[in-house]
Tab-separated table of C-alpha atoms and ligand atoms in Angstrom:
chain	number	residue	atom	x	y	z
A	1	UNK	CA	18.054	17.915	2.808
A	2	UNK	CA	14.530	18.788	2.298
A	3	UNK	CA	12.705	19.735	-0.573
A	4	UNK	CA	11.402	17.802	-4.216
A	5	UNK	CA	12.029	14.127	-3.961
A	6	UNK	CA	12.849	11.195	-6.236
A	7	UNK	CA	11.115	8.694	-4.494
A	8	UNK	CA	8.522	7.239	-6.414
A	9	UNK	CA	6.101	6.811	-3.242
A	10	UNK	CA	6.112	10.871	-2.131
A	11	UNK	CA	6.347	13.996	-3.412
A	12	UNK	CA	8.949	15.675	-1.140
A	13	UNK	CA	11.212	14.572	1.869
A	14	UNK	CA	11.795	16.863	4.998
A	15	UNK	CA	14.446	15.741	7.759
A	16	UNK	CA	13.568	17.467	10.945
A	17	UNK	CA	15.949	14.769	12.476
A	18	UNK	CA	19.150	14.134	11.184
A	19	UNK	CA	21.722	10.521	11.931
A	20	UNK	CA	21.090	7.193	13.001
A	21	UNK	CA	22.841	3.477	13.168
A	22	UNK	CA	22.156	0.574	11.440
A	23	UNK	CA	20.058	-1.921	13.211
A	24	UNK	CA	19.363	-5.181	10.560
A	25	UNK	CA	20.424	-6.344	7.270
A	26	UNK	CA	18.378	-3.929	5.134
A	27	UNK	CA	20.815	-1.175	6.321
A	28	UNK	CA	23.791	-2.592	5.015
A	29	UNK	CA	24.008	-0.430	1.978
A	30	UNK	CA	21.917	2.637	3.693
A	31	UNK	CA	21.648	5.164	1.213
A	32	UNK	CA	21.375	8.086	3.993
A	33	UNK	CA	24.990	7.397	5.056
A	34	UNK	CA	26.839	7.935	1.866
A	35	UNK	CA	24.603	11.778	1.792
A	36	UNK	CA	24.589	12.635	5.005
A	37	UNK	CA	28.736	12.387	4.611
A	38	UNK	CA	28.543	14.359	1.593
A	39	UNK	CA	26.712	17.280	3.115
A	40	UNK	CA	28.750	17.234	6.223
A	41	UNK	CA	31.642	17.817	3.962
A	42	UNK	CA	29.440	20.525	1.651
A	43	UNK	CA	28.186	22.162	4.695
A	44	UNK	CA	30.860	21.862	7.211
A	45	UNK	CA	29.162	23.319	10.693
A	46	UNK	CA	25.676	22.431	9.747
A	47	UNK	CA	23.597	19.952	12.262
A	48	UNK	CA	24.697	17.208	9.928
A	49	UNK	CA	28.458	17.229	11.487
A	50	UNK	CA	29.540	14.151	13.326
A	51	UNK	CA	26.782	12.080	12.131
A	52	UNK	CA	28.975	10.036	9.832
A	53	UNK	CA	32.396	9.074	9.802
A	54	UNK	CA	34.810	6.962	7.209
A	55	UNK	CA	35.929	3.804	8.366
A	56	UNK	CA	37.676	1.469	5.919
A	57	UNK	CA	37.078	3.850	3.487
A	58	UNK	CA	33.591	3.541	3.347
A	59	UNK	CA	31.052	6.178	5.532
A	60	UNK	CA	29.306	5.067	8.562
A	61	UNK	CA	27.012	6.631	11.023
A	62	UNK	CA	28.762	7.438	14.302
A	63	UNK	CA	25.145	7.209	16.121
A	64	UNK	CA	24.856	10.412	16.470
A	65	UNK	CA	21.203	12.173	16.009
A	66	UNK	CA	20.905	16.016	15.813
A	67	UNK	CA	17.559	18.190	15.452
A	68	UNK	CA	17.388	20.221	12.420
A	69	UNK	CA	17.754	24.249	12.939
A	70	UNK	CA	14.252	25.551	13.141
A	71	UNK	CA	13.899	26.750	9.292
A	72	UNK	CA	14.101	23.029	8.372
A	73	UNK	CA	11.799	22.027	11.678
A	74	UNK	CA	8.981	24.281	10.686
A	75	UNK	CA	9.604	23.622	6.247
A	76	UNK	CA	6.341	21.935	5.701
A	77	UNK	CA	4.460	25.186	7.488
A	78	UNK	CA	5.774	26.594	4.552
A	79	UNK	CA	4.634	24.945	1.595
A	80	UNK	CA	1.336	26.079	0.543
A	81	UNK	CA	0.354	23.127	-1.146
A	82	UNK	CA	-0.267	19.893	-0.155
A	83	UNK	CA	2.247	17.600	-0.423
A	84	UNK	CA	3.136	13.727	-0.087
A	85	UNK	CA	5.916	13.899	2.883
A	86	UNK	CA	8.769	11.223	3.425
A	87	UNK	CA	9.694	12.148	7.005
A	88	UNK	CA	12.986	11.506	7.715
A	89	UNK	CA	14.717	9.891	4.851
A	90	UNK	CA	18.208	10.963	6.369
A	91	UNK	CA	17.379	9.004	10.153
A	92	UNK	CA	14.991	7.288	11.733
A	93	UNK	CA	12.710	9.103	13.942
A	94	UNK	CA	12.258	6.542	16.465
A	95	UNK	CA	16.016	6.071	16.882
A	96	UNK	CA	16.792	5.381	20.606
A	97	UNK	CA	18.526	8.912	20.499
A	98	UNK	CA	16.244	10.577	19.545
A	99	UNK	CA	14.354	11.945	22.672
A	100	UNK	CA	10.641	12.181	23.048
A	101	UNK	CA	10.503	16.543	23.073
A	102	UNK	CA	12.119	16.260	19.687
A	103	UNK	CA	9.649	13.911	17.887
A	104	UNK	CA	6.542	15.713	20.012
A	105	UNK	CA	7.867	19.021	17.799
A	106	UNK	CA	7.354	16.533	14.640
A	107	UNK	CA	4.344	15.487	15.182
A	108	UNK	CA	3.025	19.417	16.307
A	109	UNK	CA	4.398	20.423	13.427
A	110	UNK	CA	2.350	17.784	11.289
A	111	UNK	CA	-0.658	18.305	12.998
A	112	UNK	CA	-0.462	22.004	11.900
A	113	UNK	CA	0.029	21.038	8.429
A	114	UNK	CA	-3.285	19.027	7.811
A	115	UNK	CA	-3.191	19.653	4.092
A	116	UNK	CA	0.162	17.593	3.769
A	117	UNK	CA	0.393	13.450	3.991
A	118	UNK	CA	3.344	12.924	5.921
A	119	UNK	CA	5.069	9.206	5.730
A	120	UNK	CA	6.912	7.997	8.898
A	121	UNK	CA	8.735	4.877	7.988
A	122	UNK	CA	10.942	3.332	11.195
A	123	UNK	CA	12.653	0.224	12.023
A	124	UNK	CA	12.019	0.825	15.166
A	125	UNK	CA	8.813	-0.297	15.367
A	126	UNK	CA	8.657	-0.933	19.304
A	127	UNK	CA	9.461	2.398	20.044
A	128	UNK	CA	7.184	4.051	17.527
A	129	UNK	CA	4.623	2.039	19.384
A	130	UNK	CA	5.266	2.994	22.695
A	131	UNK	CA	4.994	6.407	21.787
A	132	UNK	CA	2.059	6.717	19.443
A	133	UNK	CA	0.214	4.561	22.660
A	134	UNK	CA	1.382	6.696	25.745
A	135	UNK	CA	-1.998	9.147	26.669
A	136	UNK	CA	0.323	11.900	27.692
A	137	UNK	CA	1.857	12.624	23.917
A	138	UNK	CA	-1.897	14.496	22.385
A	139	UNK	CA	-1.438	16.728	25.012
A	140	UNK	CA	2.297	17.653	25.047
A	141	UNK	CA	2.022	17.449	21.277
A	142	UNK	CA	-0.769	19.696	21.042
A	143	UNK	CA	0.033	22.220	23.515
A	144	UNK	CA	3.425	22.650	21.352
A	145	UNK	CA	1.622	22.604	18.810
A	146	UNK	CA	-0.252	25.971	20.212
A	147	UNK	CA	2.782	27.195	20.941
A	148	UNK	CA	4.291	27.299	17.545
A	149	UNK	CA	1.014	28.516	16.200
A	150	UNK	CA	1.361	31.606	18.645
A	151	UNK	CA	4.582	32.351	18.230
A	152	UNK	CA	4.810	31.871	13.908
A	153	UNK	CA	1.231	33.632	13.987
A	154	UNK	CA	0.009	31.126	11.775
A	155	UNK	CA	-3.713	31.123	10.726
A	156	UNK	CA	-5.058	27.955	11.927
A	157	UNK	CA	-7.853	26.035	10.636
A	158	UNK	CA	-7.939	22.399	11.265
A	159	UNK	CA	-10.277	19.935	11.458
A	160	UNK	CA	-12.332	21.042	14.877
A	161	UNK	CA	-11.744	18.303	17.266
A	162	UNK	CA	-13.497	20.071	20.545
A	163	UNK	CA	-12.296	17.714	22.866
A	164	UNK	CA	-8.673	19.546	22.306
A	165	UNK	CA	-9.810	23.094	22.538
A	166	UNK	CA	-8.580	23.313	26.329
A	167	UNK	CA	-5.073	22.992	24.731
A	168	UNK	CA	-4.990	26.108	23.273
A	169	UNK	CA	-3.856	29.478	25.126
A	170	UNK	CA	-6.750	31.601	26.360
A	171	UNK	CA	-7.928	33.918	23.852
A	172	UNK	CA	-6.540	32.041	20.845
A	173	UNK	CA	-8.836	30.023	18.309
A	174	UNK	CA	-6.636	26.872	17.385
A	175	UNK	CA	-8.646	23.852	17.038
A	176	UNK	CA	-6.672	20.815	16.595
A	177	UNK	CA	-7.577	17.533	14.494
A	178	UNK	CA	-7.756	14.192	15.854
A	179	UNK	CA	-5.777	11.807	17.032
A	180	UNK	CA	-3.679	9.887	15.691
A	181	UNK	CA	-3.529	12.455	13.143
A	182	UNK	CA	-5.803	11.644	10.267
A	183	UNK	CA	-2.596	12.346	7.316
A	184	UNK	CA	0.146	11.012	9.196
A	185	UNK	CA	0.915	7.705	7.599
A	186	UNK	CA	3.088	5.372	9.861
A	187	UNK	CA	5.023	2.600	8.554
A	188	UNK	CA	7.891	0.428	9.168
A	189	UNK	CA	10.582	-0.989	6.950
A	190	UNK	CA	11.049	-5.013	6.640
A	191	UNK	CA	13.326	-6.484	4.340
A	192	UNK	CA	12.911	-10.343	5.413
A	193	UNK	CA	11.006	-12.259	7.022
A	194	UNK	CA	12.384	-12.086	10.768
A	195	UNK	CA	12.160	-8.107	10.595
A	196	UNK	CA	8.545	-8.465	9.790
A	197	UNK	CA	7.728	-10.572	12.497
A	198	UNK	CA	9.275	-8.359	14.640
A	199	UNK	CA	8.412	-5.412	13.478
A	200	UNK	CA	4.573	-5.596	11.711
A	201	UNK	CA	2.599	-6.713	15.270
A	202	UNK	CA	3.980	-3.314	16.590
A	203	UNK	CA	2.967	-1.546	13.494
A	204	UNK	CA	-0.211	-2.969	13.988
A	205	UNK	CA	-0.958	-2.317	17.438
A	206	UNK	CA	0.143	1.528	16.925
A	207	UNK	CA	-2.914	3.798	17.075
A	208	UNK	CA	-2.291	5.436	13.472
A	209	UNK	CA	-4.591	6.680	10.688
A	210	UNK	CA	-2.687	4.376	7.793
A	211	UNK	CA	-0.559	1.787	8.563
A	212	UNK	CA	2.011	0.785	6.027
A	213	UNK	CA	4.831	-1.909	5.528
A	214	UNK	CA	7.792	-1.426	2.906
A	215	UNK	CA	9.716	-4.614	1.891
A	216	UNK	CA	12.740	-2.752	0.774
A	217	UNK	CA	15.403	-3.509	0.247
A	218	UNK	CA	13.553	-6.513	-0.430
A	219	UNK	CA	16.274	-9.477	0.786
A	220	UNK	CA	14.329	-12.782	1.216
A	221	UNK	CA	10.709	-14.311	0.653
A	222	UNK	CA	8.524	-12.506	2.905
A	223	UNK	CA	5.200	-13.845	3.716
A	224	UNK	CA	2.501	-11.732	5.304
A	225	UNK	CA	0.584	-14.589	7.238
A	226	UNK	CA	-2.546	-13.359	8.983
A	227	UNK	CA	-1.565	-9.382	8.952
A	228	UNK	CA	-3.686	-9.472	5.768
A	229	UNK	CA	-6.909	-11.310	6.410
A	230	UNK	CA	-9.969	-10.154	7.677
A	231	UNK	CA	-11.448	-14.012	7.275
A	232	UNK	CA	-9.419	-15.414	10.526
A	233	UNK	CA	-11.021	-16.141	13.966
A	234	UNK	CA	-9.861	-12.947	16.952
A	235	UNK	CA	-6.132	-13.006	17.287
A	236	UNK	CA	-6.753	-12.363	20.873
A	237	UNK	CA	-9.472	-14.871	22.427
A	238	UNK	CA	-10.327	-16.439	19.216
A	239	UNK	CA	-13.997	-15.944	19.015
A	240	UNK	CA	-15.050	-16.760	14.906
A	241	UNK	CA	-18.793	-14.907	15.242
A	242	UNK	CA	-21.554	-15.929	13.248
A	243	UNK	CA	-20.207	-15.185	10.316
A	244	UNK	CA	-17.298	-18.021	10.596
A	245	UNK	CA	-14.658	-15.819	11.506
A	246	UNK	CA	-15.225	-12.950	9.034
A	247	UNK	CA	-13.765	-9.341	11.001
A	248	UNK	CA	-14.918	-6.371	8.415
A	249	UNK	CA	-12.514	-4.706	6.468
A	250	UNK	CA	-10.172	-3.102	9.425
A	251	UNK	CA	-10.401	-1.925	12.679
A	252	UNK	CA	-13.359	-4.399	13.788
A	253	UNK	CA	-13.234	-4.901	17.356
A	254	UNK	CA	-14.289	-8.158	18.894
A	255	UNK	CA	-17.146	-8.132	20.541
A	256	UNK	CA	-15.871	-10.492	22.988
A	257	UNK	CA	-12.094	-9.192	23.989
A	258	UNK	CA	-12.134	-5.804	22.396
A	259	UNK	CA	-8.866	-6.108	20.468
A	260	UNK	CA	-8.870	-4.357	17.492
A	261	UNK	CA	-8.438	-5.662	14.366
A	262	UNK	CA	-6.202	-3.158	12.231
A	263	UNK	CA	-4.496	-4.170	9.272
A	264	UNK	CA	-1.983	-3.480	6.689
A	265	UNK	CA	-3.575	-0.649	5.017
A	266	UNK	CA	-0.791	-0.486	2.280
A	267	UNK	CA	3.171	-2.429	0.748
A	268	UNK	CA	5.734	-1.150	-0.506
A	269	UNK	CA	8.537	-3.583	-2.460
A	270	UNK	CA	11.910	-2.937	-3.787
A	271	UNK	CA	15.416	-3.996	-4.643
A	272	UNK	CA	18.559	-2.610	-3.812
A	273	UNK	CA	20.433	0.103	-5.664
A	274	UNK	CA	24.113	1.403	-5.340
A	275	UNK	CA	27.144	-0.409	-4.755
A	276	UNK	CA	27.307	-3.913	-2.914
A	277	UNK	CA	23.288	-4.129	-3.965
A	278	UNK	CA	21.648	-7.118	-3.362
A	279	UNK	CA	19.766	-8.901	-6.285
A	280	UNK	CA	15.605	-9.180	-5.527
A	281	UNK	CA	14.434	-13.097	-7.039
A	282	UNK	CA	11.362	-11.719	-8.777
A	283	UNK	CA	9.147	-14.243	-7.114
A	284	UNK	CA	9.518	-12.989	-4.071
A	285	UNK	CA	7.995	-9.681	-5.415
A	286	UNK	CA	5.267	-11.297	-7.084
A	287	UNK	CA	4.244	-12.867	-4.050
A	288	UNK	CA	3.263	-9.849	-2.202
A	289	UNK	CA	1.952	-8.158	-4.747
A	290	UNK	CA	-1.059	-11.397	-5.343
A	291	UNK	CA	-1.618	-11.594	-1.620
A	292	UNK	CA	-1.904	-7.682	-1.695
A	293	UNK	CA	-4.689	-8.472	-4.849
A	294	UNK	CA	-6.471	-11.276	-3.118
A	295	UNK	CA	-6.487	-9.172	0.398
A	296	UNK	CA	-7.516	-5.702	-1.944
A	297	UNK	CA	-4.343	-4.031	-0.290
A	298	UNK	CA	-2.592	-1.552	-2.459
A	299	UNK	CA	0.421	-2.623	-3.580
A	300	UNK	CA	3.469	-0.328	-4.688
A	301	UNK	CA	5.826	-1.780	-7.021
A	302	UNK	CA	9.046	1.419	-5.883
A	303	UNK	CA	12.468	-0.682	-8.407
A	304	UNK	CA	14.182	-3.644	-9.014
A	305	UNK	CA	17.091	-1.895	-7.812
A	306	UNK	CA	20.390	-2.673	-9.518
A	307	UNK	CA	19.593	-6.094	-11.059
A	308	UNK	CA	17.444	-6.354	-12.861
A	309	UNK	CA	15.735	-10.445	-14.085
A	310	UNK	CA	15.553	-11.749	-17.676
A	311	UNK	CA	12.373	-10.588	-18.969
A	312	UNK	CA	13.814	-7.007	-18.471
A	313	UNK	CA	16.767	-7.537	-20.666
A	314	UNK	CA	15.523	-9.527	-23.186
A	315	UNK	CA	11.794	-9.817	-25.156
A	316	UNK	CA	12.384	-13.354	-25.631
A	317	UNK	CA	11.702	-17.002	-24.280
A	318	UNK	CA	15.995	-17.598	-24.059
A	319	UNK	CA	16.456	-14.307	-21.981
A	320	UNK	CA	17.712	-16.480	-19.360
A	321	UNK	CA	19.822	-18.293	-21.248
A	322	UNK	CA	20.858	-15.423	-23.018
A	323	UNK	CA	22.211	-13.781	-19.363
A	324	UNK	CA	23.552	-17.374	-18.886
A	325	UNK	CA	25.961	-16.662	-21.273
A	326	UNK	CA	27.013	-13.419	-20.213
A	327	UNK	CA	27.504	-14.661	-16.923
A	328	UNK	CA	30.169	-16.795	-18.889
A	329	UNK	CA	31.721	-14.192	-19.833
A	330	UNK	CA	31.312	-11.581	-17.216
A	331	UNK	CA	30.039	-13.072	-13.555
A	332	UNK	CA	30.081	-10.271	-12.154
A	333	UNK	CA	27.259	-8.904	-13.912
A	334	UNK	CA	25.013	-11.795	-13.190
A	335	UNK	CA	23.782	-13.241	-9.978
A	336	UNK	CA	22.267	-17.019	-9.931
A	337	UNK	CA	19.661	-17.725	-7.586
A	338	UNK	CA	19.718	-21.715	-6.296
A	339	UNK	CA	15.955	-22.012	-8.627
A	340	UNK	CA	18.396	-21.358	-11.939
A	341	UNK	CA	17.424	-17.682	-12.306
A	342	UNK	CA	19.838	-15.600	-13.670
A	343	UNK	CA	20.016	-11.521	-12.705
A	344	UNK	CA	21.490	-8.874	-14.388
A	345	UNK	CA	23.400	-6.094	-13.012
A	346	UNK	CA	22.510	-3.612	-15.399
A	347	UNK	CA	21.662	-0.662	-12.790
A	348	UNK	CA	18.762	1.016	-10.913
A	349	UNK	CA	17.655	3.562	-13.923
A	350	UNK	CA	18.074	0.978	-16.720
A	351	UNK	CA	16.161	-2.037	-14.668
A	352	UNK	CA	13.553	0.246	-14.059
A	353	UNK	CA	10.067	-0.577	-11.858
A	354	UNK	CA	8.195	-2.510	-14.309
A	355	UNK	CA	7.028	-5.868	-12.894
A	356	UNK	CA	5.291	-8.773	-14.817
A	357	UNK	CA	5.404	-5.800	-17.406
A	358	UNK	CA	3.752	-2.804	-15.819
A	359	UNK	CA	3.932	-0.138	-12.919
A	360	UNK	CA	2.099	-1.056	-9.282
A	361	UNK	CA	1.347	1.877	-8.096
A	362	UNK	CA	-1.697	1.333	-5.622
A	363	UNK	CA	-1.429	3.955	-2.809
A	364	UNK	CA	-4.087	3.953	0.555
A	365	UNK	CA	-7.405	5.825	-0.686
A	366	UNK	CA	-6.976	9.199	1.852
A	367	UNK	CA	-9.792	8.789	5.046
A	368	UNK	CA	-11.134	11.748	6.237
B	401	SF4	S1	17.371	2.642	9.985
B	401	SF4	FE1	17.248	3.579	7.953
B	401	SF4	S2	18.493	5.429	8.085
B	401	SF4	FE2	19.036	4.151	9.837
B	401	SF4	S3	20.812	2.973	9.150
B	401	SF4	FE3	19.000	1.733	8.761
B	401	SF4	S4	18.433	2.199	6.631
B	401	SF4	FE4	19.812	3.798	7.327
């Protein structure tokens, strides 16, 4: 599974690691599951065997993870042209099973790639932390990284970095970029509000070049409290400076503690698709995307998912009324929210990703 994507947010996906188990609610209906089952059965004796198994009738993950043969490791070497890279759509590459030598041949294989954007979204956001932070991972990674460049004879020009030279092999001419690597996005998944307090003060304290946050599936009101201000007083000693409090844009560091103030560089919303979807109250939704506005975070409207709210299905004032009444008739097709608002389940293509009336497509401007 590699190749052309559908996602609205990249361009391709590439799954060096394959597998994983579901962790919170926004896995319930995991959409990596159902394929991964299909390609075991399509490709019987591929690395995708054992990942999944049918209970109840339905396919689950079994837990197991499994590194991709080398073809599929080294893919993005491959592609001449830069692309926008959803790593791992078929796993999670922080999954507890998945051991640190396999996501150090990831990340060497990204930072040979510099003229792709590769997207790393996790729910494991501790673990994605502890790794990104521990000093001995630029060096393993890089030194693999060497490696592969030796042995694939690749013609190596990155962004000079001269504090990594002593990675390379005598005799070779591989200058590595920086680190963390200046296209590697990292980002974690939160569909509610617990997840995001668990998971967004690791995201933020990863060293990372864009930090990013999808809401999808989108299952509750989700509030982004302070992880979007630059106005607030040090979240570590809380010193307010002359200017009242005021940290520039991101990664300020207090002149008093040192913390770093890093931020939310980019969200991602979206409902549910597929069978057993969950409906998305369109307020929630809008929520984000005004605190995005008022913060000047880009804000990426992906679906409604499979239901779709009034305004969607009908041009008019009665729209909700109007799926009142098919609720009547069919209730299955129409989910009521406790505020009185009626969804439609009229499916992912026909509900579309139009909110208030047009696309949000904001996207992190690329640093250098
Ligand atoms: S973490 Fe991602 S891939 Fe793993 S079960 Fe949950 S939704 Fe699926």
């Amino acid at each position: 599974m590699a190749g052309k994507s559908k996602i609205e947010w990249c361009t391709d996906t590439w799954n060096p690691i394959v597998g994983c188990s579901v962790t919170s609610p926004g896995c319930t209906n995991c959409y990596a599951m159902s394929m991964a089952r299909r390609i075991e059965a399509m490709q019987p004796g591929s690395h995708y065997a054992g990942t999944t198994q049918v209970v109840k009738g339905n396919p689950v993950w079994t837990g197991k993870v499994a590194l991709a043969p080398e073809h599929i490791l080294t893919q993005p070497l491959s592609w001449r042209r830069g692309r926008k890279i959803f790593v791992n759509s078929m796993g999670d590459l922080f999954h507890e099973d998945v051991t640190d030598e396999w996501i150090d041949c990831v990340f060497a294989v990204m930072a040979l790639a510099p003229h792709h954007t590769f997207q790393v979204l996790t729910k494991r956001a501790a673990r994605m932390r502890a790794y990104m932070s521990d000093p001995s991972v630029v060096r393993r990674v890089y030194e693999l990284a060497c490696d592969m460049a030796v042995a694939m004879r690749l013609a190596v020009v990155l962004i000079a970095d001269p504090a990594h030279d002593k990675f390379a092999p005598p005799g070779v001419r591989i200058r590595l970029g920086l680190w963390p690597l200046p296209k590697v996005w990292l980002g974690v998944s939160a569909e509610d509000q617990r997840r995001a307090d668990e998971r967004v003060p690791d995201l933020l304290a990863t060293p990372a070049a864009v930090r990013f946050v999808s809401a999808e599936p989108l299952l509750g009101q989700l509030v982004f409290r302070q992880w979007l201000s630059f106005d607030q007083p040090c979240r570590g000693c809380g010193y307010a400076g002359a200017l009242g409090g005021a940290f520039p844009r991101r990664d300020a560091q207090c002149p008093r503690c040192g913390i770093i103030h890093t931020t939310i560089d980019w969200i991602i919303v979206g409902g549910e698709s597929g069978p057993g979807a969950r409906p998305m109250h369109p307020d929630w939704a809008r929520a984000i995307r005004d605190r995005c506005a008022t913060a000047g975070v880009p804000f990426f409207f992906k679906q409604w998912g499979e239901w779709a709210p009034p305004s969607v299905l009908f041009a008019d004032t009665l729209a909700n009324c109007r799926l009142q009444a098919r609720a009547e008739a069919n209730p299955s097709l129409v989910h009521v929210f406790p505020d009185g608002l009626n969804m439609g389940r009229i499916g992912k293509r026909s509900a579309g990703r139009l909110l208030d009336g047009r696309e949000h497509n904001g996207m992190p401007e690329m640093r250098s």
